[in-house]
Tab-separated table of C-alpha atoms and ligand atoms in Angstrom:
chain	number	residue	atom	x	y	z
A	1	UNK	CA	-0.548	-34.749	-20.536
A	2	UNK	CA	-2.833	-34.154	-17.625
A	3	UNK	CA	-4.737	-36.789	-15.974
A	4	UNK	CA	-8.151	-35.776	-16.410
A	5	UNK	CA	-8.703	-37.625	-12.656
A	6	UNK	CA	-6.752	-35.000	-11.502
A	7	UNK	CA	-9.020	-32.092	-13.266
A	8	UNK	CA	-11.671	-30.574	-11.354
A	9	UNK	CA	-14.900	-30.216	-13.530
A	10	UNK	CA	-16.355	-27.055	-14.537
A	11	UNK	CA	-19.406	-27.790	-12.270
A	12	UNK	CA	-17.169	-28.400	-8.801
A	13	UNK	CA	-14.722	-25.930	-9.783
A	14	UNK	CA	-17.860	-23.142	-9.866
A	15	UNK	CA	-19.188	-24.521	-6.387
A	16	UNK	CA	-16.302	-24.265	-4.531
A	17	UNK	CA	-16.051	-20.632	-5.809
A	18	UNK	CA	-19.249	-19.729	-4.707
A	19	UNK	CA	-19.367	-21.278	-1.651
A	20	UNK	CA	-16.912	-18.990	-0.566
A	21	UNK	CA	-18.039	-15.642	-2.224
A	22	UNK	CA	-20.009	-13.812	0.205
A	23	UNK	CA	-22.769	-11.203	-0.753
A	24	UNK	CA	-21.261	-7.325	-0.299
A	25	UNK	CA	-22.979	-5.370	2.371
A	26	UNK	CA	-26.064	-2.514	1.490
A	27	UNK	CA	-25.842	1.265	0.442
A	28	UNK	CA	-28.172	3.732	-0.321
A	29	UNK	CA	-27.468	4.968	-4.044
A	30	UNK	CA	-29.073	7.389	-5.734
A	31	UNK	CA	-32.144	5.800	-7.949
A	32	UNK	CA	-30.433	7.010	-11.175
A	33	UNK	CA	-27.475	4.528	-10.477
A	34	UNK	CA	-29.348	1.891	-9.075
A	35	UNK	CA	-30.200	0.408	-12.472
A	36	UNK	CA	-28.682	-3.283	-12.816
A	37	UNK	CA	-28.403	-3.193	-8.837
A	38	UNK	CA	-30.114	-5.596	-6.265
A	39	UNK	CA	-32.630	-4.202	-3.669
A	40	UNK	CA	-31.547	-4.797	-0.195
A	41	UNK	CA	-34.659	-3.426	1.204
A	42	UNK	CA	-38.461	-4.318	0.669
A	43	UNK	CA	-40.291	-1.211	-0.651
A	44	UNK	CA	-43.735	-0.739	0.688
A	45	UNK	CA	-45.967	2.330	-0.849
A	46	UNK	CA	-46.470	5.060	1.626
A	47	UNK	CA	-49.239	6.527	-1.061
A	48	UNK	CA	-51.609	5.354	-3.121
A	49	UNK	CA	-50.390	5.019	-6.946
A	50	UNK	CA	-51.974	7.147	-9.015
A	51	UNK	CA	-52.684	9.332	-5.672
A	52	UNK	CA	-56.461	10.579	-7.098
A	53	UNK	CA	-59.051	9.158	-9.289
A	54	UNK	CA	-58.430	10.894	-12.671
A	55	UNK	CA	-59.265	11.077	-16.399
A	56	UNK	CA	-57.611	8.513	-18.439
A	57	UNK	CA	-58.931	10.780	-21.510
A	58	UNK	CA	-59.615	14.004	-22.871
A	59	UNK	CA	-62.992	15.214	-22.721
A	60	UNK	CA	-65.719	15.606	-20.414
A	61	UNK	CA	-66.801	14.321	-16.824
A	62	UNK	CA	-70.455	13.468	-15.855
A	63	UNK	CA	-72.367	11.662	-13.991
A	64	UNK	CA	-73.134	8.572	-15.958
A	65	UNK	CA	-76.936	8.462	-14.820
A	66	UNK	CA	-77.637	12.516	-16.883
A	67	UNK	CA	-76.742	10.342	-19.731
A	68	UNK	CA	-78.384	6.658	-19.639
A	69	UNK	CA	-81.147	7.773	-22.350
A	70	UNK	CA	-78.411	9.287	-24.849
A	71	UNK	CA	-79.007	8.404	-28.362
A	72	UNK	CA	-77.317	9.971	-31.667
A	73	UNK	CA	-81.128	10.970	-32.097
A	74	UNK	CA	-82.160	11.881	-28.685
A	75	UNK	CA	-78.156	13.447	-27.344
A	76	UNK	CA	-78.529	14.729	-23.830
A	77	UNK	CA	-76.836	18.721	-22.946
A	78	UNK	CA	-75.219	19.102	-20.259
A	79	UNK	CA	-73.799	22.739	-19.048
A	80	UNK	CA	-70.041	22.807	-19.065
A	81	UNK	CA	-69.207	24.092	-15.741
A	82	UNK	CA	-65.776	24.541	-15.923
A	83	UNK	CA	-62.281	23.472	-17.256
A	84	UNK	CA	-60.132	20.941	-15.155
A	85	UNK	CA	-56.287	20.673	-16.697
A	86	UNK	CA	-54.020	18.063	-15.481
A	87	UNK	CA	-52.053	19.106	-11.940
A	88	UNK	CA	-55.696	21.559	-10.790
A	89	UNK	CA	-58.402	21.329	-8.135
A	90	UNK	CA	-62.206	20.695	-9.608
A	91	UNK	CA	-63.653	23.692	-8.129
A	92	UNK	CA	-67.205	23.098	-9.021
A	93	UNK	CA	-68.844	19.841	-7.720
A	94	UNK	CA	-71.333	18.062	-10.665
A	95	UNK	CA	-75.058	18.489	-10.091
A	96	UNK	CA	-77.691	16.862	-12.376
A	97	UNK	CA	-77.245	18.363	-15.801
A	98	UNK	CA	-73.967	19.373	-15.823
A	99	UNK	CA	-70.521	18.454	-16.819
A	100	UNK	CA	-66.586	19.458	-16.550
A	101	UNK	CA	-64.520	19.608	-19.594
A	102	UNK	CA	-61.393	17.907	-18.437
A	103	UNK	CA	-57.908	16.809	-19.628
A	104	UNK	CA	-56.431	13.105	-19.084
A	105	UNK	CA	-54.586	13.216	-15.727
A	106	UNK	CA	-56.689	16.016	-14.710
A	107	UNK	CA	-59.050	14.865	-10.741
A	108	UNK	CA	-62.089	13.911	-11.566
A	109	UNK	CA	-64.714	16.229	-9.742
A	110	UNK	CA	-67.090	15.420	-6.882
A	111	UNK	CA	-70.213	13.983	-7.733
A	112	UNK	CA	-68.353	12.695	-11.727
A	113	UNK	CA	-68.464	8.907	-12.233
A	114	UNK	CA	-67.494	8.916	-15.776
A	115	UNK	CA	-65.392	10.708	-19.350
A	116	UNK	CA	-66.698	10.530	-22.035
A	117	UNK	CA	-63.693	11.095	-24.762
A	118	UNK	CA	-63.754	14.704	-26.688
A	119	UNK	CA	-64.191	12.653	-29.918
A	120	UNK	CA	-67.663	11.502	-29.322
A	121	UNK	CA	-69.188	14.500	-27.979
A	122	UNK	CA	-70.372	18.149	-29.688
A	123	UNK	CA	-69.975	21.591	-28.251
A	124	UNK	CA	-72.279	24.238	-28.526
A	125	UNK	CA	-71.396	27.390	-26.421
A	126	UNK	CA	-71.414	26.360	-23.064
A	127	UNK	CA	-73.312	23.084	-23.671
A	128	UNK	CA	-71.783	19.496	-24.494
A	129	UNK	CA	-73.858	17.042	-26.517
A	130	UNK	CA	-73.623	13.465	-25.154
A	131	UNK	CA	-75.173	11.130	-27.989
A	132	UNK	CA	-74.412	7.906	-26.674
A	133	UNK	CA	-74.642	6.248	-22.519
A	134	UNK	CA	-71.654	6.084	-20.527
A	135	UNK	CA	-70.827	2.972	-18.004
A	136	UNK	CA	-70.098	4.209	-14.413
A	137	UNK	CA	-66.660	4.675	-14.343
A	138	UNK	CA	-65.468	4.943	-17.953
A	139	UNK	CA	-61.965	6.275	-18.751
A	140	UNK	CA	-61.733	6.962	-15.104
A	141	UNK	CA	-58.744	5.852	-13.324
A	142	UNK	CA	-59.549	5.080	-9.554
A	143	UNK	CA	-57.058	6.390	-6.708
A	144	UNK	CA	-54.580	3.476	-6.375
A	145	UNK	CA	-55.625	1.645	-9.559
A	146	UNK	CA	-51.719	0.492	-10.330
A	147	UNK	CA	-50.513	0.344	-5.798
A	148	UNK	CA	-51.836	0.884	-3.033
A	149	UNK	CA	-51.003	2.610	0.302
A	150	UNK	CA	-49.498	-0.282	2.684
A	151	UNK	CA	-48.849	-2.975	-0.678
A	152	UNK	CA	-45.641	-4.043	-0.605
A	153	UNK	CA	-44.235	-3.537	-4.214
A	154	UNK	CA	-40.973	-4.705	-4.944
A	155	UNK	CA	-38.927	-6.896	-2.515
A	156	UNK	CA	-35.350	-7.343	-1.185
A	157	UNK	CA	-33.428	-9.374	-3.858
A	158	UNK	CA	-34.851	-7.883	-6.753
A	159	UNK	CA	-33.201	-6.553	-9.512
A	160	UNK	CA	-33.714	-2.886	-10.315
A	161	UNK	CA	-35.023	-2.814	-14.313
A	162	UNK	CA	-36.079	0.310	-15.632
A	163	UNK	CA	-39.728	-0.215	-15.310
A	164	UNK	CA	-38.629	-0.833	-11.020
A	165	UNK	CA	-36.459	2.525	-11.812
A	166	UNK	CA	-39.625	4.086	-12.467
A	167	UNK	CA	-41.803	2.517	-9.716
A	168	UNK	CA	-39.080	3.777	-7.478
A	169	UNK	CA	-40.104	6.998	-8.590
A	170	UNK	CA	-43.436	6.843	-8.457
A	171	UNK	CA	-42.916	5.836	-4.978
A	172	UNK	CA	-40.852	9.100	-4.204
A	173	UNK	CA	-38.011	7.182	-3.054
A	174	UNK	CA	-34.861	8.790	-4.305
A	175	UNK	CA	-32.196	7.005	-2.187
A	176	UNK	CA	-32.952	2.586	-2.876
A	177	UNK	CA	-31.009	0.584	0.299
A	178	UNK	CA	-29.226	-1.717	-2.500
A	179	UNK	CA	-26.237	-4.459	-2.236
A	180	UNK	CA	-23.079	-3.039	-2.533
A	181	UNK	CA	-21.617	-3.484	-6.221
A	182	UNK	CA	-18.366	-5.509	-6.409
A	183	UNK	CA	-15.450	-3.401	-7.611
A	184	UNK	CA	-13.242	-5.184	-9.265
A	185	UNK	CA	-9.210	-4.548	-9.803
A	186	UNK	CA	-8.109	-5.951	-12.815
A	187	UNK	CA	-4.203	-6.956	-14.097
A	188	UNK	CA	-2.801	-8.307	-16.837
A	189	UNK	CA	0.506	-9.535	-16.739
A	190	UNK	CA	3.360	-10.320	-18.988
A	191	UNK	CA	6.848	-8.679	-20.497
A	192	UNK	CA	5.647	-9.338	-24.083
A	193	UNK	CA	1.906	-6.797	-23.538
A	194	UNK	CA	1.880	-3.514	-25.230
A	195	UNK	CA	-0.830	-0.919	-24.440
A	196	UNK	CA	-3.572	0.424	-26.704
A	197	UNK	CA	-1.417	3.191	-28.928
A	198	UNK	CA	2.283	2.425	-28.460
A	199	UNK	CA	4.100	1.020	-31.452
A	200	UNK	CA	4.405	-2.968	-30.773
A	201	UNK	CA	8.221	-4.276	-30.661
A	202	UNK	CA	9.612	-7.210	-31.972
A	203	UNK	CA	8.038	-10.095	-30.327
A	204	UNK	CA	5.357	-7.725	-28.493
A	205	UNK	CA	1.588	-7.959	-28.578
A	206	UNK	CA	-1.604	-5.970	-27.690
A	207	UNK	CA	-2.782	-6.257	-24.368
A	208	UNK	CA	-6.274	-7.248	-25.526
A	209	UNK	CA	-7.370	-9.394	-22.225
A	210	UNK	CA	-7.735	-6.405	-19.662
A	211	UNK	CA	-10.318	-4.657	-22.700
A	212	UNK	CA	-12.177	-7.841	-22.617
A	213	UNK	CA	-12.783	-8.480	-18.983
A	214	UNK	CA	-13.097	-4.781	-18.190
A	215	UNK	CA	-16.378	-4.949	-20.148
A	216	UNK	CA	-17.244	-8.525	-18.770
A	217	UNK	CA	-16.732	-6.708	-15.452
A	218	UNK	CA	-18.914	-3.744	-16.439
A	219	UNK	CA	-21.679	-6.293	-17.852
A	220	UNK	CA	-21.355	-8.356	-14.990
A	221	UNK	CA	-22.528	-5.402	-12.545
A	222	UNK	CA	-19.050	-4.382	-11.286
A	223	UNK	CA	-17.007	-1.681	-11.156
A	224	UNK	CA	-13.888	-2.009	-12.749
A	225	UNK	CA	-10.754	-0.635	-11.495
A	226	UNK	CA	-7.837	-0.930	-14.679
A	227	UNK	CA	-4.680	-1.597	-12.718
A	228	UNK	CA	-3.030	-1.778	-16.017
A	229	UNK	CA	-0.033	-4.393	-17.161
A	230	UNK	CA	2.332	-5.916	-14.530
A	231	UNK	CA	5.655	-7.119	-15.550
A	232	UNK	CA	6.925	-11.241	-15.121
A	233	UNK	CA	8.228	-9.272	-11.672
A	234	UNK	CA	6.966	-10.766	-8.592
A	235	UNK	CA	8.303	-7.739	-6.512
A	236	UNK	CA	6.542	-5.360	-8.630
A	237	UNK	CA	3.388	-7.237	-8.370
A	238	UNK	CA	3.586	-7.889	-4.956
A	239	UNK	CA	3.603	-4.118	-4.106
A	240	UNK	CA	0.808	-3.432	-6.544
A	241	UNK	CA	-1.273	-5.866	-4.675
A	242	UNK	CA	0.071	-4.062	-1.256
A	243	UNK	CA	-0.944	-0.494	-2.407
A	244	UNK	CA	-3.528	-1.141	-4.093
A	245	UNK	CA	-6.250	-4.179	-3.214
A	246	UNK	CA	-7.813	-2.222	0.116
A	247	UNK	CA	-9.751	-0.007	-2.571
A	248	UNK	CA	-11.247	-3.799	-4.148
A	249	UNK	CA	-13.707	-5.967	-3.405
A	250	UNK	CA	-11.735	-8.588	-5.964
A	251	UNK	CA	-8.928	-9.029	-8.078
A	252	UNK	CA	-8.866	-10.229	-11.743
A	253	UNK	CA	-5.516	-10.928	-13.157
A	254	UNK	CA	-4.928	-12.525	-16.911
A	255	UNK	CA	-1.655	-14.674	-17.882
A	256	UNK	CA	1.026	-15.681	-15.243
A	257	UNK	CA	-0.800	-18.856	-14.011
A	258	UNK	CA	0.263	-21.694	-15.973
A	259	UNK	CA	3.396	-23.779	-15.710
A	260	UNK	CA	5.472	-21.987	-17.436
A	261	UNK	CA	8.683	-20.522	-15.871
A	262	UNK	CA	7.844	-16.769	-15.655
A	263	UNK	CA	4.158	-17.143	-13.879
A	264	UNK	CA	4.632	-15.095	-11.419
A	265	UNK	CA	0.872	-14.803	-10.139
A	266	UNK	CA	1.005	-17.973	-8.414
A	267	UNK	CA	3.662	-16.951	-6.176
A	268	UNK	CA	2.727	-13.331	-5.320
A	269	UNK	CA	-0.671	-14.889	-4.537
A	270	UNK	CA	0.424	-17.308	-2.321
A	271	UNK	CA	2.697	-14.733	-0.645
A	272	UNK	CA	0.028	-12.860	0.491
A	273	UNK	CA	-2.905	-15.520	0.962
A	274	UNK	CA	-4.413	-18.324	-0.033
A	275	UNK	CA	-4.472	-20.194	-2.988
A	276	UNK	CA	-6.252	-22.877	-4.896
A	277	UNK	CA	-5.122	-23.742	-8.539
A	278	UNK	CA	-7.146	-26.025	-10.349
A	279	UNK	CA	-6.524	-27.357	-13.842
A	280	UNK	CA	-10.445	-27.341	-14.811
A	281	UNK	CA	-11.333	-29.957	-17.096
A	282	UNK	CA	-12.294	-27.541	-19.608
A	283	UNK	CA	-11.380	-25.955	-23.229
A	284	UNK	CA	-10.637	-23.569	-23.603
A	285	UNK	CA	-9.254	-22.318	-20.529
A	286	UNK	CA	-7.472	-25.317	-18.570
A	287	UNK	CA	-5.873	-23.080	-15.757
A	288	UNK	CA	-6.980	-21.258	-13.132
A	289	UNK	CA	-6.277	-20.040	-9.454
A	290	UNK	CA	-8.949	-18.951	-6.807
A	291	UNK	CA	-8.216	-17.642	-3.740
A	292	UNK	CA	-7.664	-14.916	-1.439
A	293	UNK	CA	-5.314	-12.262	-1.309
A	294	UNK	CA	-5.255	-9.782	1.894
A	295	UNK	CA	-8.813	-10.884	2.789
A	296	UNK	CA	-10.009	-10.214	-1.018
A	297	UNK	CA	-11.010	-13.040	-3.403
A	298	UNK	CA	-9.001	-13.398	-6.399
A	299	UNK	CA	-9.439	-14.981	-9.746
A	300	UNK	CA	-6.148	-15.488	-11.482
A	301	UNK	CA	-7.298	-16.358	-15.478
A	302	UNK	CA	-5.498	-17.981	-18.251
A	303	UNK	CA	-3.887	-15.775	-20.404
A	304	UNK	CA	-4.978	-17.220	-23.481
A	305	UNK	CA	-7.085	-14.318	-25.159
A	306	UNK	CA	-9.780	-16.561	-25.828
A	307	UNK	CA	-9.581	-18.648	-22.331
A	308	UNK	CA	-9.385	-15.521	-20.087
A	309	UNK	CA	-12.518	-14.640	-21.127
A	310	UNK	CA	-14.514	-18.003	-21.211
A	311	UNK	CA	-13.195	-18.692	-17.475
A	312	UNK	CA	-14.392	-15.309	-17.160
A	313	UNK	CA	-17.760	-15.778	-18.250
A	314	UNK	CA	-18.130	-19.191	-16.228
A	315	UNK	CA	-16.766	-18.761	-12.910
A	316	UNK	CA	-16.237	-14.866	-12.419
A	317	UNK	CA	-19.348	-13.619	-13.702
A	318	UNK	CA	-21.451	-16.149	-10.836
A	319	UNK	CA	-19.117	-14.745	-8.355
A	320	UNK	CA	-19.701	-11.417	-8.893
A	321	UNK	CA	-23.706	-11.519	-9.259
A	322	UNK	CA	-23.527	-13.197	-5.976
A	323	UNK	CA	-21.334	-10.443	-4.653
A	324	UNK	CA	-23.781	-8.001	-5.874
A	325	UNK	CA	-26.549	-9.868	-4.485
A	326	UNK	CA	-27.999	-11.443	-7.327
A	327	UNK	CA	-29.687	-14.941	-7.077
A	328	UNK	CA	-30.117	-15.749	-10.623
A	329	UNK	CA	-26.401	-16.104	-11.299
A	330	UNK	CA	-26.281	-18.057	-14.816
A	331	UNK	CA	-26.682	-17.385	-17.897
A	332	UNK	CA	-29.851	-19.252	-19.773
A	333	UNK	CA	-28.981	-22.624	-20.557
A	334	UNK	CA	-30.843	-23.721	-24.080
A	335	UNK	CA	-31.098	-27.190	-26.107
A	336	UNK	CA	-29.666	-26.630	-29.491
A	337	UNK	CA	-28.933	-28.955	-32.772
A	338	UNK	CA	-25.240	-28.667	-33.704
A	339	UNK	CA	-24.510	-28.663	-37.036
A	340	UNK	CA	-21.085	-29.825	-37.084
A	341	UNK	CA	-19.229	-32.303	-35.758
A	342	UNK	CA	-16.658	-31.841	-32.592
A	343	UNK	CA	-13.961	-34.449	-32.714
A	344	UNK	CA	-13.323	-36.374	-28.695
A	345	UNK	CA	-10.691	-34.277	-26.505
A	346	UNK	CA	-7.801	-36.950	-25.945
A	347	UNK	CA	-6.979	-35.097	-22.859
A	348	UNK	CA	-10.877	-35.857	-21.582
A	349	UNK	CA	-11.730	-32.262	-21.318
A	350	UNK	CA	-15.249	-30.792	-21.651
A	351	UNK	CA	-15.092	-28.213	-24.740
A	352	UNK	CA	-16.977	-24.793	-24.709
A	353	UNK	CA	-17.284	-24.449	-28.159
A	354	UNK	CA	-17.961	-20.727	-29.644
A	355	UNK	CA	-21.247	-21.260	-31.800
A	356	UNK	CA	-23.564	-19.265	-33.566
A	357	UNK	CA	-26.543	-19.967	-32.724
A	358	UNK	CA	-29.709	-18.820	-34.332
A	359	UNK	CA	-34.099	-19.674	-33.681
A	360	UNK	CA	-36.074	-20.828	-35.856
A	361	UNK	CA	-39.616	-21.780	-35.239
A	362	UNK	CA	-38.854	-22.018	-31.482
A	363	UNK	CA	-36.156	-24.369	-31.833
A	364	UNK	CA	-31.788	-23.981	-32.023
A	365	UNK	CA	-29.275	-24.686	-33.939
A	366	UNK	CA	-25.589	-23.988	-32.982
A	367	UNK	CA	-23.050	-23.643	-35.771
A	368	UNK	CA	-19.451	-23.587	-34.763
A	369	UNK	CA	-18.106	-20.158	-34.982
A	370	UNK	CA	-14.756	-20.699	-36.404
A	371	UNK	CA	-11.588	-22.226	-35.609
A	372	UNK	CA	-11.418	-23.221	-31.926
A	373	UNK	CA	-7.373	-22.532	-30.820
A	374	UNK	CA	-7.172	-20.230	-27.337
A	375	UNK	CA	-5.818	-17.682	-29.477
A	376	UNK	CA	-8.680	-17.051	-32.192
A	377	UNK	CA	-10.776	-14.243	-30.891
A	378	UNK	CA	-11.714	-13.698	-34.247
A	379	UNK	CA	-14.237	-16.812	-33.259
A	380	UNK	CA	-15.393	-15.339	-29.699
A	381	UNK	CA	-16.343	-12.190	-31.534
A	382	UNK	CA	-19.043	-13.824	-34.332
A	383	UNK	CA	-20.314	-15.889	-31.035
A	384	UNK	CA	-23.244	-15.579	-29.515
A	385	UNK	CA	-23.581	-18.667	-27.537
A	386	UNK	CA	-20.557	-21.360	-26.025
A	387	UNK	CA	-21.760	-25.184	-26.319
A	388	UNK	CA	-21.101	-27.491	-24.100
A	389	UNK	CA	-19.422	-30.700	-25.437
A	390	UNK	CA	-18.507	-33.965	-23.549
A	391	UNK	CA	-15.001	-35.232	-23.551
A	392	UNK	CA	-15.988	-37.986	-26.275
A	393	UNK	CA	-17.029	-35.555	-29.252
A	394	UNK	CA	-20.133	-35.511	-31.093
A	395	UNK	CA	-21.718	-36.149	-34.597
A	396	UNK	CA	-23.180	-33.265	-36.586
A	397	UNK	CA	-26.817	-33.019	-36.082
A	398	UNK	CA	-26.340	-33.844	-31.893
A	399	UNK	CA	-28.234	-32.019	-28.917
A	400	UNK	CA	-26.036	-30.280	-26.810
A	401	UNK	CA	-26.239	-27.892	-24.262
A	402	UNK	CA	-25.866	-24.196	-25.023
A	403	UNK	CA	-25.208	-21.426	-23.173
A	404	UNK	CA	-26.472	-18.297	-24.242
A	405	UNK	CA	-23.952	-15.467	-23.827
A	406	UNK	CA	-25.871	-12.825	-25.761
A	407	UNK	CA	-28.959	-12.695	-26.233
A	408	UNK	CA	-29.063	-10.292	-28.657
B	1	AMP	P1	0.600	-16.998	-19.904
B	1	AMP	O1	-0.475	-17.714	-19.193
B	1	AMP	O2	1.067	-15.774	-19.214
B	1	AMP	O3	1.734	-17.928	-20.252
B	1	AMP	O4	-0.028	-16.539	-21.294
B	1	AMP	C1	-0.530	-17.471	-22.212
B	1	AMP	C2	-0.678	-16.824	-23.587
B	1	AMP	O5	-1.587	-15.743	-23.507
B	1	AMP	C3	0.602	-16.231	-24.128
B	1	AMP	O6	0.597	-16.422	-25.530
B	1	AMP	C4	0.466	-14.763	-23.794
B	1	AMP	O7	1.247	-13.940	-24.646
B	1	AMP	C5	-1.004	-14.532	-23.991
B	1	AMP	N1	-1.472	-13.434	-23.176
B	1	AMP	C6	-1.246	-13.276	-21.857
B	1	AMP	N2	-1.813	-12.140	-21.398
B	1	AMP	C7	-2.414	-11.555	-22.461
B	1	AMP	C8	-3.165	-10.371	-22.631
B	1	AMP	N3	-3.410	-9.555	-21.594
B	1	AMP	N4	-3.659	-10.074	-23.850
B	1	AMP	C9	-3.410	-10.915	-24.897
B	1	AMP	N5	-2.723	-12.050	-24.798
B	1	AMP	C10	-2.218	-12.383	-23.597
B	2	MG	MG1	2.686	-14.629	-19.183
């Protein structure tokens, strides 16, 4: 058995990582693809936002003062003057007495102050019945009302949502300066892996790591590149990494880094790098290598279908959010109830238990999801959240530590 003195914990494991994961450098992308990225560059409006003052309603502009006495008894007329659709010039300034029939969007004319909506007015030829006052700039939206020329508006380091997508836009600018997305070659390894669609063999089994992390990868704000399997063949591997790793930015592999006798990761690894192998004091998921390979970080994951993609979630996912320029790089951390008990880990390793966990009246409770082996992805798929449990085990009913991996 290990000796858990010799175990790096999850926490030190994770800071060593990032402390050597730099950010990428900066690109200019096209604003449809910059969604999920990281501004590298401060954006500061060059116009105001909306660029005129304009009707926030249909119906008609006036000046607010032809219409202070308006009553349903007493309603003021006003001459309509002319018709002002959205994307037109007002050619006909207000005077006293008249007023513009206009469409939301549309400028308001000179000498206007205020809408009054369609709905509360009457028309009668080429007169418009006002039967109530109107406050000095109702349903008018002033020039600049959402930014304004010289603001800065969004900032270097922030992460392009939709709703930024669409400021972008507004903005006219087409091209974001945005950090470099990580892309991210990805192996699995072993003789016994059979690809999606071939019939399995005696003693074969699905490749179902490299589907896993390839979305983890995807959801993590990298680009995946699928490498595909490699044979236990350290030659083969080696020349892979040779041909291929100048296109990367990183390097996932799955399987190949335990003790066993055909890991052949370790060795390629070290053949062309650097390498740091940790057994993490963690389950599941004990193994896993760091390190560099022809200048290009590499995270060499348990093969374990279940433990690839937990060391995934907790130590690749950080790295590549910091590649990508992210600052936020964890997922939300939440107290929760659990509902079972966990039994103590005799080998003193931390446990990242799969749990459901559900809210109710703001607060959470975390049911195990199923059996707990490496192997039981059945588990990983009802999850929703991984719970962090000390060495020693807990009672049902304990608070522990949750982290949320879907928030859905
Ligand atoms: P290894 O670390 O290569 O000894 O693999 C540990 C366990 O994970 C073995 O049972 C492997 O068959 C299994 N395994 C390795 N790679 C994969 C993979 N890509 N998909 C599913 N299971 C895998
Ligand atoms: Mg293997």
């Amino acid at each position: 058995m290990d000796d858990p003195k010799r175990m790096l914990s999850v926490d030190a494991a994770r800071e060593q990582i990032l402390s050597r994961i730099s950010t990428l450098g900066e690109e200019r992308v096209p604003l449809r693809n910059a969604l999920d990225s990281v501004l590298a560059e401060d954006i500061v409006a060059t116009e105001d936002n909306p660029p005129f003052a304009n009707s926030a309603m249909d119906g008609f502009a006036l000046r607010s003062e032809d219409v202070s006495g308006a009553s349903p008894e007493r309603p003021v007329r006003l001459n309509i003057v002319e018709t002002i659709p959205a994307g037109y010039v007002p050619t006909r300034p207000l005077t006293p007495g008249t007023a513009a029939r206009i469409m939301t969007g549309a400028m308001i004319p000179e000498g206007a102050d205020a809408v009054v909506m369609v709905e509360r007015t009457r028309v009668e030829g080429d007169v418009v019945l006002i039967a109530e006052p109107a406050r000095r700039n109702q349903h008018v939206r002033p020039a600049g009302e959402s930014v304004q020329a010289g603001e800065k508006v969004l900032r270097r380091g922030q992460r392009v949502r939709p709703a930024e997508m669409a400021m972008l836009a507004a903005l006219n600018v087409a091209e974001p300066l945005v950090f470099r997305r990580p892309r991210v070659a990805l192996i699995s390894t072993g003789d016994e892996l059979t690809d999606l669609g071939e019939p399995l063999a005696k003693g074969k089994i699905r490749d179902s790591n490299r589907y896993g992390l390839y979305g983890q990868i995807l959801e993590a704000g990298g680009e995946p590149l699928d490498w595909g399997i490699a044979r236990d063949n350290p030659d083969a591997m080696e020349s892979l990494l040779r041909k291929g790793l100048a296109d990367a930015d990183a390097l996932v592999t799955s399987g190949g880094v335990s003790v066993g006798g055909y890991d052949v990761v370790k060795d390629v690894l070290l053949k062309l790098g650097e390498l740091h192998f940790w057994r993490v004091s963690m389950k599941p998921g004990k193994p896993l290598a760091f390190g560099e390979a022809l200048g290009k970080p590499v995270f060499a994951l348990p093969g374990n279908p279940v433990s690839s993609l937990v060391v995934f979630e907790l130590f690749v996912r950080p790295a590549l959010r910091k590649m990508a320029g992210h600052t936020d790089l964890f997922r939300p951390m939440r107290r929760a109830t659990l509902a079972e008990a966990v039994e103590p880990d005799l080998s003193g390793r931390t446990t990242y238990a799969r749990v459901v966990v559900t809210e109710q009246d703001g607060r959470l409770t975390a049911h195990l999801a199923g059996p707990q082996g490496s192997g039981v992805l059945r588990s990983l798929v009802l999850a929703n959240g991984l719970a962090i449990i000390e060495p020693a085990g807990v009672p049902a009913g304990s608070e522990v530590d949750v982290i949320l991996t879907d928030l859905r």
